[in-house]
Amino acid sequence: MGRLLLFEVAPNWLAQFPKSVRSQIYDPFFLEGPSIGVLEELIPILNKKGSDKDPVHDKICSSVERLLVLCYLKKEGIRQMVIEFDLVEKQKGVAVKKDDKKSVSRVAQLLASIPDKIRPQASSKLSSFSFFKEATVQLIAGAEEKSMQLPSVCDTIEKDSPQNYAIFFVGETFSRIIRRGSTDIVVSEMVPRIYDLVKSLLLSYSNASLPSVMESTPKFWFWLYLVETMRDQYSIERLAEGILRQLASRAVTDTEAYWILWLLFNRSYNHTGTIRAMFVDKFILWKVFPVSCLRWILQYSIFEVAPTMEGHVKWQKPPHFVDTLQHLVTIWSKREFVQSSSVEQQAYLTAAVGLCLEKMSKQELETAKDVLSLILQGVSCRLESPIDLVRKMASAIALTFSKAVDPKNPLYLDDNPSDVVDWEFEVLTQKKVIITTSSRKQFINKPKTPLQEKSRENLGDKEAQKSILIQEISDKGVEEDEKDHDSDSSSDSSLEPYDLSDDDSDLNKTFTQLADIVAALRKPDDPDGVERALDAVEKLVRASPDELHHNSSDIVRALVHVRCADVAAEGEEESSEEKRHKALVSLLVTCPFESLDVVTKLLYSSSVDISQRILIIDVMTEAALELSETKIITKEQQRKGNLITSTSQPWFRPGDRGPVGAGPWRKVSGPGTSMLQNWSHQYERELPSRPGQRKLGKTRKWSVANSKDLQQEWSKNRFPMYAAAFMLPAMQGFDKKRHGVDLLNRDFVVLGKLIYMLGVCMKCIAMHPEASALAPALLDMIRSRDVSYHPEAYVRRSVLFAASCILVALHPSYVASALIEGNQDISTGLEWIRIYSLHVAESDPDTECASMAMNCLQLHSEIALETSRALESADRMKAQSRTLPSKLDNIIIPFANMN
Amino acid sequence: MASARPPPDPVAVLRGHRAAVMDVSFHPSRSLLFSGASDGELRVWDTVRNRTIFSTWAHIGAAGVYSVATNAALGNRVISQGRDGSCKCWEIEEAGLSRKPLFTIRTNSYHFCKVSLTKTPKSVQTDGGDSTEVVNIMALPGEDPSQVELWDLTAVKRVMSLPQSSNSNLAGQTSNQRGMCMAIQAFYTSETQVLNLLSGYEDGSMLWWDFRRPEAPVSSVKFHSEAVLSVAIDNICNGGISGGADNKIFMFSLDQQKSICTVRKEIELERPGIAGAAIRPDNKIAASAGWDHRLRVYNYRKGNALALLKYHSGSSNAVTFSDDCRQMASCSEDTTVALWELYPPKDRI
């Protein structure tokens, strides 16, 4: 009958019925019928595939859609269905068979598939968003209504009994909706309802009585059973996750959240292992929730007790507690975990471990032997990390641990101790601040304020003040004396004392000879002398006396070997470290070659330790920056200024004199001279056409002013001449394992710093010819697999930094000429950078690595674009001159796949 | 004290010496300052214009000029003592000093004691007027370092040596125990106008000699635990101040009737070593020059500290006041001479 109506009547006649007839005769047939049956009738029709143009099919479909809206959305047919499942149980043998669960889930499947099956032009009410929303509301309403009718003692309900079909149906439908990716819709409908229920309950009952109250109130039954009836593990997980996130955004109290979780998951949590595993394993080890969610998860799944306001009520720990903690700590303490998981994940797990530790007492920690040692191991391997946040995590755990062991004697590894540990670590909140290379760049480009100027100002001020003071004082003295002049005896009172405070800062003998400084630095038994030497050394070096060149290597060696920590007074280690640092920088700047010779030798010598190696590298970085005067032209300028040709002029080019309007000199290589190219250069240039002669063609602008500017800026950069001395020795033998030197594994921090330093050096010679000479070497180094795929994110970050520095430093025209000459080093290196950054951006667990890689890719595409422009112009040149080597024809452009 | 003024800076710094300046001395009436450096240079400065007006290599020797002394009684002359074993007396002329010293005394002493001209009490100065009546005596360290020799400057001859070398062995032994004479100050007593002498020794003891009884000291005291380095007598010759190598300054008074020297005030310092001490002619303030680069100014009457002057960057060697009490000069290893104006007195019109 239904089919007949649909297939025959709908297409042909329905349009002709008046509206009233339709609503009275045609529609009620479907509306009055059992909604489950109707659903089973209607949906398959939509499924049938007619040709798109078929008007009959079209009409049938539109009428079915109309009916669906009418039945299930307007008339709350879905709610009806929920109730109907139960009716079925009472009046057995009705047309539709629901005695087996399969049919229930089939109906659920049909219902959830409606939005998929409708045609695109169907009513928006059937679109997945609004339909699922409406369906969820109705399902919940129906189920709640239904559960009121269930037998009073809920435990009597058997799982498979038809009484349960209604809830089973709801669960099935939910899981299908969730499978279709609409978790949010379900959750956003569910949460407010549960929340209100739980809240009202919490007002009137205490924690202890809540479980029994919930189990005895029919209102709650539906919620108690819902998750249990859902069979689809994935959708349960999504549901739980959705609920947690929703709760977190709602600022729910801990108690409320606990009871909501309890209400939904308790039955299955106690019975089903998978649910337990979901909470304990998946939600703690694999997912990252906000910290508040983590607290609820722990509270519910691990502590298994409702949070209480009244502090330390003796709380019986569940049997799993220690096991779970041990499990967590085992993973947390692994070095691989620190290396390979993202920062958020690490912070999350750290917070989990920390929150668990807070609940432990000393005895418990002692009984669980492994936990103790594992925590120590985890803390120590984190403390070694060069990443600040990771160290912070370690100190947070250490603090919590020490508090658990001895509350009176907390252990602060941080500089600024605070009792409350912030488990969010600034990464588990919504806002994420990632320091990218761009910010580093800014730092590099920031011009230093000239120190001398400042101090001179100060000095001037001071003198002025002093002279004023003297005047005042002498005036005052005279006046007073005048007053007291008459009585000689009282005149003593005029002798008003000055400020008698004294310090011995000026007393210490200051060093005036470099040799004295070296001698003093080598006497570790005279800490005062060492300290005074440290005070004086920078000033003396900056004055760059004549003998500095002879003494510099001695001073450098002495400075690197001096033990500031032993020498300095308690609490002043940092300032003396800083002095040493500054002194070394000044040495490297004032006489680079001599000092570099020593420094680079020391870098890999077994007589220095890691901190000294790091010091050396830091110092070299800073010296490079200072030598370059940080006068790197900003990128925009570079790109604008020298798109094709305007580089600074090499010394061997002919002068620019000539008729006005003459073109610039261009290098040509004559036939057969390729061997001698390095020895003799030929140049040609365009001369302006004679008056009267007109030539059609391109006009090219050679911006003289611009190139002049660039030259001026560059001339301030003293670094390029020292760049090779800085970089090459440091790159030599970094991968060799020697006594006390193991950069690739143990001392990865040094390796990271070293690569960073090389990157900075590269940046400092940006756009200079030296850059193109040194880039291949650096590329070679970072390309080695041990470096570029180093397990520590810190090293990978520096590799990416160095790579982007290379990209910034290389002049496009050089890249182009390297291509023309067939220089494989550069082209393969650049291609490697691209592939590597792509790889990192896609699959690196460290978010900062990924963002740096993106940055790198962007730089790469920029340089690719400009190189291709340079190549174009070279092409053009070739067309004009016909003298370029024929190699140009078969160049493989590595950037071809970029566009 | 909380709102105490910061210590003043020097009003002028006289630079020009190429070596540590060992001693300074004001001209008694003119605005001149004499300074001697350890390279043997003797400079004359104009303290109004703060310029060098004359310079001479007074004592070429290992340690150069050691001491410079002027005195009202000496008039327009200046005595310089060198570590070359001689003392020279120079005439002050319009353009500086005489090219050659008026006379040279061979002392053959090569140690650390500065010469002392005889200090005349104020009352005597104003009363007498004719200083020629008073025998102008200079005390200087003898050839035997434990001895003090007294020289008559008008006659340029040695008057006596203390302790007298003709003394018995016992005295010689005791003098040996005291060690070298490190500081001397000769003065006339205010009442009797008899030449008296205070001498400080290496072991910290001080002897008070009376010219009339040269065979034995009038009094012997031991304030310092280490060598006495400087002794200064106030303008009425009733007391003085002494500094030593230990970390103490003593202000003492001399009771001339009973010939007793008593400590009036003991001042303890943070750092040892007082190389020079001086009392301003109006007896209001006293100053000391320390090895710790600092000059300390004290209220001479009460003995309380008034100022701590940190200017010199080397050990201070001497300090002196001008006769008009307006200026103070200090000299230091750092080759500078600093002029100070502290607690200037009111002009007496």
XYZ file of C-alpha atoms in Angstrom, chain A residues 466 469-470 473-474 476-478 480-482 485 488-489 491-508, chain B residues 1 4-11 270-271 284-285 292-294 296 299 301-302 305-308 310 312 342-346 348:
64
model
C 79.850 66.430 41.169
C 77.796 69.278 44.668
C 81.180 70.663 45.450
C 79.124 71.907 49.895
C 81.688 74.592 50.024
C 77.335 75.451 53.004
C 80.517 74.975 54.905
C 81.306 78.654 54.770
C 78.041 77.363 58.909
C 81.433 78.481 59.846
C 80.319 82.072 59.789
C 82.625 82.019 64.298
C 85.761 79.161 69.184
C 84.708 76.277 71.337
C 82.968 75.950 66.222
C 83.456 72.229 66.384
C 79.794 71.748 65.795
C 80.250 73.317 62.404
C 82.331 70.372 61.419
C 79.454 68.382 60.169
C 80.659 65.008 59.011
C 80.276 63.857 55.466
C 78.965 60.532 54.477
C 81.444 58.120 55.913
C 80.278 55.021 54.186
C 83.082 53.087 52.656
C 83.524 50.158 50.385
C 86.634 48.622 49.036
C 85.528 48.395 45.452
C 88.230 50.755 44.287
C 90.916 49.246 46.428
C 91.373 46.094 44.504
C 73.694 60.708 59.444
C 74.793 62.907 55.222
C 76.319 64.660 52.284
C 78.405 62.639 49.940
C 82.089 63.154 50.515
C 83.512 66.000 48.459
C 85.834 65.650 45.524
C 89.077 67.513 45.216
C 88.793 71.076 43.977
C 89.122 48.991 58.740
C 92.393 48.876 56.871
C 90.142 72.175 64.069
C 90.655 69.242 61.858
C 94.150 52.185 51.371
C 94.117 55.221 49.046
C 91.827 57.092 51.359
C 90.449 60.573 56.470
C 87.548 66.619 64.121
C 89.095 68.260 69.229
C 86.547 65.531 69.527
C 85.487 61.155 61.865
C 84.327 63.840 59.499
C 85.042 62.646 56.025
C 86.403 59.789 54.052
C 88.181 58.638 48.047
C 93.381 58.625 44.862
C 87.281 71.317 53.490
C 85.438 73.172 56.194
C 86.950 76.441 55.106
C 87.485 78.847 57.988
C 85.978 82.272 58.008
C 89.494 86.980 59.797
